[in-house]
Amino acid sequence: MNTKRLFIVFGAIATIMISWAAASAAGLSNQTIGEVTQAAVATGAPQDFNALAMNGLMNFMSMTGFANLTLPNFVMICVGLLFIFLAIKFDYEPLLLIPIGAGVIIGNIPFVAGNQIGIYEEGSVLSYLYFGVEKGIYPPLIFLGIGAMTDFTSLIANPKLMLLGAAAQVGVFLTFIGAISLGFDLSEAAAIGIIGGADGPTAIFLSSKSAPHLLGAIAIAAYSYMALVPVIQPPIMRLMTTPEERKIRMKPPRTVTKTEKILFPLVGLILTTFISPSALPLLGMLFFGNLLKESGHTERLANTARTSMIDIITILLGVTVGASTQASVFITTDSLKIFALGAVAFAIATFSGLAFAKMMNLFLKGDNKINPLIGAAGVSAVPDSARVVQQEGLKADSNNHLLMHAMAPNVAGVIGSAVAAGILISFLSYFQQVGGM
Amino acid sequence: MEDQVTQFGLTEGLVITLVGVGLVFFTLTLLFLLFISFTYLVPIVMEKINKPKQIVIKKDDEEMLINATKVSGEVNAAIAAAVYHYMAEAHDEESTILTIQKVKKAYSPWSSKIYSVHGSQLNR
């Protein structure tokens, strides 16, 4: 089943890429029907009624999407349709892929530039909606909702699992190096590396700050790989663990008092943002959202944050990120490299999480041992990777439920990737200063 | 901005990577240590905070206490009966009323009962 899915997904991507490459190699004329008709309209001077009507019609024709269609637009519309297909047929993150897919189609409907239509045209409606992405406004709001949704109980009960969330961030930094060696500069590489954190909002936040021109590709890559968690992670998990290890049962987490639950966001907020203030918008909102949830007195606010508000932001973010992939900006070799690096980033993050979990087991004894599978949940795709861990655990032992345990590294991964983003931002600004001197 | 950053290559990348990984681990380790200590500290602190304080009866309270003793016997009996019932019969009998909630569904020929009843006969 999984191999079939993998085949469909990558087969479709490959087909699109090959057709795109073939078409551009064939040297198709870049002039669209629209340009031809427009040129014809410009030369003919309107005189009588018939000529006027004819010219008006020609002008209208030149404005239609059919007249202005270019191959890249067509390819991107197919990509949008593919996303919607994947979301509906295979249930891959439908809440994200459907808005993004629709956005990709919206962003690639061909039009005559200069009428304030496109997302990159100043003053257009889409550009105002895109403002939230461009300036990094949406991601912190999403984090507020995530905070109000997330239950940190399992993490508080077993704080050592926090380290697994840190281990998975190794993927971010290794990809960062990989991107540099592929020819990206530091700020671009940082934005690409964060895909390994498997955290869409963080990736958008960082790339809007450091590499706005790559934002579309990075966001699409981050969200597609998040959707592909159930495909990418299991083979690595099976490769890295023995059947005995997968059967390890973890002792149930202790009960956590309300005081601890309230203290966690407060302590977490103060501590992490003191260390990495650049991640303040993300971490501040995350812990604030969680405080709303746990305080017990702001249920209304928490409820809005985790339902209506995050939904609204998801819709806006999805559509505008999708629309930002306007073919003229998006179809480049850089995008291809980003997609490749993103997959590597994701694999390394999973790999390092698993490896670190195995290493932790060397020091733990008896029933304190952890099931190394939960290391894979250190990537912050909440709650998908935790769900994958649960499924893999059940495959090894049908009575071993790992979901609760896997949620701990999963939410730690969210904190970890936001901290990593903050660290990258501060380093980039340092190198900018040094470069400026 | 990017032109300035481009001057830096792999070495700087390595530095950022090593320091970055270190810092991420440092941050989460700190959180880990804090919460490990919390598991021991919070119960102790909470016990101290929640320690029953010595009750000092103020003058106002005294009056209230006197007023409280003036409650009629009927009220006392009612309270006692309620407490007795609560202590003795708590959850002895569960409500046996079953409520079947009707789920409203829009009619669709695809889920129509009549089709499943007649089955293939309708197709003929």
XYZ file of C-alpha atoms in Angstrom:
561
model
C 0.000 0.000 0.000
C 2.714 2.404 1.039
C 4.934 1.621 -1.902
C 1.980 2.218 -4.169
C 1.432 5.608 -2.590
C 5.104 6.425 -2.847
C 5.044 5.407 -6.474
C 2.027 7.573 -7.239
C 3.404 10.624 -5.457
C 6.912 10.559 -6.822
C 5.788 9.219 -10.181
C 3.472 12.170 -10.586
C 6.138 14.655 -9.539
C 8.625 13.040 -11.906
C 6.165 13.114 -14.811
C 5.530 16.784 -14.283
C 9.217 17.572 -14.035
C 10.106 15.499 -17.089
C 7.354 17.059 -19.182
C 8.499 20.466 -18.043
C 12.125 19.701 -18.878
C 11.190 18.221 -22.248
C 9.060 21.190 -23.158
C 11.678 23.732 -22.220
C 14.349 21.720 -24.020
C 12.239 21.685 -27.172
C 12.538 25.437 -27.100
C 8.855 26.261 -27.167
C 8.191 29.822 -28.095
C 7.709 31.929 -25.025
C 5.283 34.202 -26.831
C 1.713 33.431 -25.817
C -1.383 33.780 -27.970
C -2.247 36.774 -25.814
C 0.891 38.637 -26.750
C 0.295 37.952 -30.427
C -3.306 39.142 -30.340
C -2.370 42.158 -28.256
C 0.249 43.090 -30.810
C -2.392 42.774 -33.506
C -4.767 45.024 -31.564
C -2.093 47.653 -31.049
C -1.344 47.957 -34.754
C -4.898 48.247 -36.030
C -6.423 51.734 -35.585
C -10.154 51.493 -34.666
C -12.429 53.214 -37.174
C -15.929 51.935 -37.760
C -18.251 49.953 -35.466
C -17.265 46.584 -36.831
C -13.580 47.202 -36.462
C -14.123 48.552 -32.957
C -16.129 45.490 -31.917
C -13.572 43.229 -33.468
C -10.722 44.970 -31.745
C -12.564 44.936 -28.421
C -13.155 41.243 -28.789
C -9.521 40.675 -29.692
C -8.491 42.673 -26.650
C -10.744 40.595 -24.427
C -9.292 37.467 -25.976
C -5.821 38.682 -25.246
C -6.757 39.105 -21.589
C -8.152 35.598 -21.112
C -6.237 32.851 -19.389
C -6.251 30.734 -22.533
C -4.419 33.415 -24.446
C -1.772 33.933 -21.794
C -1.182 30.319 -20.844
C 2.436 29.329 -20.699
C 3.731 25.831 -20.112
C 5.084 26.560 -16.616
C 1.640 27.831 -15.608
C 0.089 24.677 -16.932
C 2.592 22.504 -15.081
C 1.943 24.327 -11.827
C -1.812 23.996 -12.220
C -1.248 20.262 -12.605
C 0.813 20.326 -9.386
C -2.073 22.067 -7.641
C -4.487 19.441 -8.901
C -2.072 16.735 -7.741
C -2.049 18.198 -4.223
C -5.824 18.234 -4.111
C -5.898 14.681 -5.436
C -3.420 13.482 -2.783
C -5.377 15.201 -0.032
C -8.723 13.767 -1.051
C -7.652 10.325 -2.214
C -5.013 9.488 0.398
C -6.023 11.868 3.179
C -2.532 13.418 3.297
C -2.907 16.505 5.503
C -6.089 17.542 3.668
C -6.470 20.612 5.877
C -3.243 21.958 4.388
C -2.931 20.406 0.970
C -6.391 21.410 -0.238
C -5.894 25.135 0.546
C -2.361 24.976 -0.854
C -3.479 23.082 -3.947
C -6.285 25.551 -4.584
C -3.806 28.360 -3.966
C -1.378 26.905 -6.505
C -4.151 26.895 -9.096
C -5.201 30.451 -8.181
C -1.629 31.681 -8.329
C -1.008 30.179 -11.745
C -4.068 31.271 -13.625
C -2.438 33.226 -16.446
C -3.251 36.928 -16.597
C -1.955 40.119 -18.120
C 0.308 41.743 -15.567
C -0.284 45.305 -14.468
C -3.938 45.139 -13.451
C -3.338 44.432 -9.757
C -4.315 40.805 -10.002
C -1.278 38.693 -9.159
C 0.102 38.010 -5.732
C 3.383 39.767 -6.535
C 1.687 42.898 -7.864
C 1.595 45.786 -5.457
C -1.889 46.675 -4.285
C -3.637 43.496 -5.370
C -5.948 41.731 -2.947
C -3.803 38.618 -2.987
C -0.712 40.637 -2.185
C -2.440 42.051 0.895
C -3.311 38.548 2.058
C 0.247 37.479 1.270
C 1.508 40.260 3.527
C 0.899 37.995 6.528
C 3.214 35.391 5.055
C 5.781 37.865 3.811
C 6.168 39.573 7.169
C 5.874 36.385 9.203
C 2.570 37.275 10.847
C 0.682 34.048 10.229
C 3.178 31.553 11.695
C 3.093 32.970 15.250
C -0.707 32.971 15.133
C -0.655 29.343 14.067
C 1.680 28.657 16.964
C -0.815 30.295 19.320
C -3.417 27.800 18.167
C -0.980 24.895 18.405
C -0.132 25.958 21.955
C -3.797 26.042 22.890
C -4.214 22.576 21.375
C -1.142 20.848 22.706
C -1.139 18.813 25.848
C 2.331 18.900 27.349
C 1.393 16.374 30.040
C 3.439 13.487 28.697
C 6.452 15.734 28.342
C 6.129 17.033 31.900
C 5.703 13.484 33.170
C 8.850 12.297 31.421
C 11.105 15.299 30.881
C 14.020 13.242 29.560
C 12.100 12.795 26.325
C 12.723 16.503 25.785
C 16.201 15.565 24.566
C 14.748 13.570 21.681
C 13.160 16.754 20.402
C 16.587 18.333 20.431
C 18.231 15.344 18.726
C 15.954 15.569 15.714
C 17.124 19.146 15.133
C 20.493 17.721 14.070
C 18.705 17.171 10.760
C 18.139 20.915 10.450
C 21.789 21.758 10.838
C 23.151 18.945 8.668
C 20.833 20.005 5.850
C 22.005 23.546 6.418
C 25.551 22.400 5.610
C 24.293 20.363 2.674
C 22.542 23.425 1.257
C 25.700 25.517 1.594
C 27.709 22.927 -0.266
C 25.061 22.893 -3.013
C 25.732 26.566 -3.581
C 23.088 28.322 -1.523
C 24.263 31.225 0.606
C 24.032 31.170 4.387
C 20.627 32.795 4.742
C 19.081 30.625 2.040
C 20.683 27.515 3.512
C 19.270 28.333 6.945
C 15.759 28.607 5.537
C 16.168 25.318 3.672
C 17.638 23.490 6.648
C 14.646 24.260 8.832
C 12.524 22.034 6.570
C 14.208 19.219 8.508
C 12.365 20.456 11.583
C 9.208 19.338 9.766
C 7.483 22.405 11.053
C 5.601 24.391 8.421
C 5.047 27.616 10.377
C 8.658 27.743 11.570
C 9.940 27.148 8.049
C 7.750 29.957 6.705
C 8.746 32.253 9.536
C 12.462 31.730 8.996
C 12.381 31.934 5.219
C 10.249 35.084 5.282
C 13.036 36.602 7.361
C 16.118 35.231 5.639
C 15.227 34.109 2.124
C 11.870 35.572 1.006
C 12.502 34.668 -2.636
C 12.559 30.953 -1.760
C 9.535 31.090 0.505
C 7.103 29.415 -1.862
C 9.346 26.450 -2.565
C 10.330 26.019 1.076
C 6.758 26.184 2.333
C 5.554 23.735 -0.291
C 8.438 21.388 0.449
C 7.883 21.581 4.213
C 4.173 20.926 3.963
C 4.486 18.166 1.369
C 7.017 16.317 3.479
C 4.847 16.784 6.544
C 2.080 15.169 4.557
C 4.456 12.387 3.551
C 5.505 11.554 7.133
C 3.630 8.212 6.990
C 5.590 7.313 3.855
C 9.076 8.618 4.668
C 9.465 7.640 8.308
C 8.490 3.947 8.632
C 11.296 2.519 6.430
C 13.901 4.496 8.365
C 12.346 3.399 11.637
C 12.504 -0.250 10.638
C 16.036 0.130 9.385
C 17.266 1.681 12.621
C 15.593 -0.578 15.173
C 15.574 -4.295 15.880
C 12.245 -6.125 16.397
C 13.098 -6.557 20.102
C 13.648 -2.840 20.512
C 10.348 -2.080 18.852
C 8.609 -4.307 21.402
C 9.941 -2.418 24.420
C 7.068 -1.352 26.623
C 7.343 1.934 28.387
C 5.866 2.427 31.807
C 2.757 4.624 31.834
C 3.474 8.289 32.508
C 2.830 9.534 36.041
C -0.048 11.859 36.743
C 0.818 15.510 36.393
C -0.590 18.118 38.770
C -2.348 21.237 37.577
C 0.358 23.419 39.081
C 2.983 21.737 36.928
C 0.844 22.161 33.846
C 0.541 25.887 34.525
C 4.201 26.246 35.409
C 5.380 24.537 32.223
C 4.379 27.255 29.739
C 5.599 29.969 32.073
C 8.983 28.397 32.729
C 9.299 27.290 29.116
C 8.472 30.754 27.830
C 10.904 32.590 30.067
C 13.738 30.108 29.732
C 13.670 29.425 25.992
C 13.103 33.029 24.941
C 15.844 34.266 27.254
C 18.215 31.881 25.497
C 16.940 32.506 21.993
C 15.042 35.818 21.806
C 14.919 35.660 17.992
C 12.359 32.887 18.306
C 10.221 35.062 20.564
C 7.287 35.453 18.146
C 7.016 31.673 17.775
C 7.805 30.453 21.270
C 6.040 33.349 22.959
C 2.825 32.572 21.135
C 3.194 28.804 21.603
C 3.553 29.014 25.361
C 0.986 31.795 25.637
C -1.521 29.577 23.850
C -0.705 26.733 26.182
C -1.139 28.984 29.217
C -4.594 29.936 27.935
C -5.417 26.247 27.820
C -3.972 25.230 31.169
C -4.870 28.238 33.300
C -8.404 26.901 33.497
C -9.884 30.388 33.531
C -9.543 31.358 29.878
C -11.270 28.427 28.272
C -13.101 30.743 25.874
C -9.900 32.276 24.572
C -8.171 28.916 24.314
C -11.144 27.512 22.489
C -11.126 30.293 19.918
C -7.371 30.047 19.467
C -7.441 26.313 18.820
C -10.528 26.259 16.613
C -11.750 29.306 14.731
C -8.568 31.331 14.766
C -6.142 28.635 13.703
C -8.628 27.596 11.016
C -8.822 31.103 9.597
C -5.062 31.466 9.592
C -4.607 28.021 8.050
C -6.951 28.951 5.231
C -5.173 32.243 4.556
C -1.706 30.747 4.937
C -2.494 27.751 2.752
C -4.038 29.695 -0.095
C -1.446 32.462 -0.154
C 1.513 30.110 0.151
C 0.011 28.113 -2.686
C -0.564 31.218 -4.763
C 2.990 32.391 -4.119
C 4.205 29.567 -6.371
C 3.532 31.618 -9.485
C 5.371 29.647 -12.141
C 7.606 32.496 -13.230
C 9.039 32.656 -9.706
C 8.705 29.055 -8.651
C 9.920 26.770 -11.447
C 13.665 27.030 -11.078
C 16.457 24.572 -10.408
C 16.656 26.061 -6.911
C 13.177 24.735 -6.191
C 14.232 21.267 -7.312
C 17.298 21.400 -5.069
C 15.123 22.537 -2.181
C 12.792 19.605 -2.702
C 15.718 17.182 -2.732
C 17.345 18.764 0.318
C 14.007 18.794 2.140
C 13.633 15.043 1.740
C 17.192 14.525 2.975
C 16.573 16.884 5.890
C 13.536 14.948 6.914
C 15.290 11.612 6.696
C 18.284 12.833 8.708
C 16.021 14.294 11.383
C 14.207 10.975 11.747
C 17.490 9.125 11.710
C 19.129 11.261 14.392
C 16.057 11.087 16.616
C 16.099 7.290 16.452
C 19.854 7.125 16.981
C 19.656 9.375 20.015
C 16.844 7.293 21.503
C 19.002 4.184 21.115
C 21.886 5.997 22.740
C 19.710 7.059 25.665
C 18.776 3.423 26.174
C 22.418 2.604 26.861
C 22.199 4.697 30.023
C 18.695 3.770 31.113
C 17.929 0.644 33.074
C 14.982 -1.677 33.623
C 11.522 -0.322 32.960
C 12.941 3.160 32.458
C 14.130 2.105 29.010
C 12.463 3.930 26.172
C 11.183 2.439 22.969
C 13.578 3.824 20.329
C 10.700 4.211 17.883
C 9.551 7.331 19.721
C 12.821 9.015 18.730
C 11.352 9.374 15.254
C 8.648 11.594 16.724
C 11.310 14.166 17.559
C 10.555 15.866 14.264
C 7.851 18.347 15.033
C 5.162 17.205 12.622
C 2.459 17.201 15.301
C 0.743 14.804 15.650
C 1.510 12.903 12.446
C 4.854 11.480 13.400
C 3.534 10.443 16.820
C 0.743 8.643 15.013
C 3.255 6.898 12.757
C 5.194 5.762 15.836
C 1.974 4.382 17.305
C 1.260 2.431 14.110
C 4.781 1.035 13.879
C 4.675 0.080 17.560
C 1.410 -1.755 17.026
C 2.906 -3.635 14.097
C 5.653 -5.006 16.355
C 3.385 -5.706 19.324
C -0.334 -5.265 18.903
C -0.776 -4.343 22.575
C 1.948 -1.733 22.813
C 0.469 1.739 22.564
C 3.173 4.335 22.153
C 1.069 7.346 21.195
C 1.187 9.079 24.583
C 4.925 8.535 24.894
C 5.555 9.676 21.339
C 3.673 12.922 21.897
C 6.394 14.027 24.332
C 9.304 14.172 21.849
C 6.830 15.411 19.267
C 5.949 18.575 21.188
C 9.558 18.900 22.332
C 10.394 18.921 18.622
C 8.145 21.949 18.138
C 10.047 23.791 20.864
C 13.349 22.517 19.501
C 12.768 23.619 15.926
C 11.609 27.059 17.052
C 14.748 27.388 19.171
C 16.842 26.230 16.215
C 15.167 28.839 14.004
C 15.956 31.512 16.585
C 19.581 30.445 16.753
C 19.881 30.496 12.956
C 18.333 33.980 12.787
C 20.742 35.358 15.379
C 23.728 33.789 13.623
C 22.641 35.216 10.284
C 22.344 38.711 11.714
C 25.787 38.306 13.245
C 27.308 37.320 9.914
C 25.520 40.207 8.245
C 27.122 42.594 10.713
C 30.532 41.055 10.194
C 30.040 41.177 6.434
C 28.957 44.798 6.635
C 32.088 45.895 8.453
C 21.942 41.679 2.338
C 22.548 38.398 0.574
C 25.724 39.630 -1.066
C 27.237 40.153 2.319
C 26.243 36.768 3.547
C 27.516 35.006 0.425
C 31.104 35.697 1.381
C 30.800 33.110 4.105
C 31.056 29.511 3.147
C 31.325 26.063 4.554
C 33.508 26.944 7.543
C 30.969 29.374 8.887
C 28.257 26.839 8.165
C 30.101 24.275 10.240
C 30.515 26.732 13.087
C 26.816 27.562 13.036
C 25.951 23.870 12.916
C 28.097 22.875 15.863
C 27.135 25.843 18.011
C 23.517 25.579 16.913
C 23.144 21.896 17.752
C 24.883 22.560 21.036
C 22.547 25.418 21.867
C 19.402 23.489 20.981
C 20.548 20.654 23.221
C 21.527 23.119 25.922
C 18.108 24.798 25.902
C 16.117 21.605 26.016
C 18.486 20.039 28.552
C 17.957 23.050 30.778
C 14.192 22.629 30.475
C 14.652 18.920 31.177
C 16.715 19.564 34.319
C 14.254 22.164 35.530
C 11.322 19.849 35.163
C 13.150 16.891 36.674
C 13.739 19.063 39.716
C 10.130 20.200 39.566
C 8.879 16.665 39.962
C 10.562 16.644 43.380
C 10.165 20.288 44.319
C 6.542 20.984 43.426
C 5.001 18.477 45.887
C 7.172 19.800 48.730
C 6.430 23.427 47.968
C 2.739 22.785 47.463
C 2.549 20.970 50.781
C 4.039 23.986 52.505
C 1.683 26.381 50.782
C -1.375 24.285 51.444
C -0.515 23.665 55.088
C -3.663 24.218 57.177
C -3.258 27.565 58.847
C -4.167 28.104 62.459
C -7.656 29.453 62.531
C -7.894 32.751 64.279
C -11.462 33.603 65.092
C -12.173 37.275 64.585
C -14.980 39.117 66.199
C -17.078 39.171 62.992
C -16.573 35.495 62.544
C -17.614 34.891 66.104
C -20.923 36.613 65.449
C -21.369 34.553 62.340
C -20.719 31.387 64.264
C -23.316 32.351 66.806
C -25.777 33.095 64.000
C -24.961 29.777 62.413
C -26.001 27.888 65.527
C -29.447 29.423 65.225
C -30.305 27.273 62.173
C -33.576 25.490 62.703
C -33.758 21.806 63.369
C -35.560 21.113 60.085
C -32.713 22.557 58.058
C -30.214 20.528 60.045
C -32.233 17.388 59.489
C -32.404 18.041 55.764
C -28.653 18.584 55.560
C -27.961 15.477 57.620
C -30.283 13.395 55.468
C -28.647 14.661 52.283
C -25.169 13.928 53.613
C -26.283 10.472 54.753
C -27.741 9.697 51.358
C -24.652 10.949 49.634
C -22.274 8.903 51.787
C -24.267 5.706 51.905
C -25.922 5.459 48.563
C -23.456 7.075 46.281
C -23.468 5.263 42.947
C -25.361 2.331 44.349
C -28.009 2.702 41.732
C -27.239 3.873 38.265
C -29.845 5.432 36.123
C -31.203 2.732 33.867
C -32.737 5.078 31.360
C -31.234 4.677 27.941
C -31.397 7.603 25.624
C -31.145 6.883 21.961
C -30.272 10.021 20.162
C -31.638 10.355 16.719
C -29.082 11.335 14.130
C -30.401 13.559 11.445
C -29.152 12.784 7.985
C -29.982 14.353 4.706
C -31.816 11.940 2.460
C -29.767 10.432 -0.274
C -30.720 7.607 -2.588
C -27.266 6.137 -1.926
C -28.032 5.494 1.707
C -31.735 4.909 1.320
C -33.063 1.971 3.280
C -35.579 1.096 0.623
C -32.830 0.237 -1.817
C -31.160 -2.161 0.581
C -34.493 -3.781 1.433
C -35.432 -4.418 -2.159
C -31.857 -4.952 -3.217
C -31.496 -6.297 -6.675
C -35.233 -6.393 -7.356
C -35.270 -2.722 -8.117
C -32.570 -3.146 -10.671
C -34.629 -5.433 -12.798
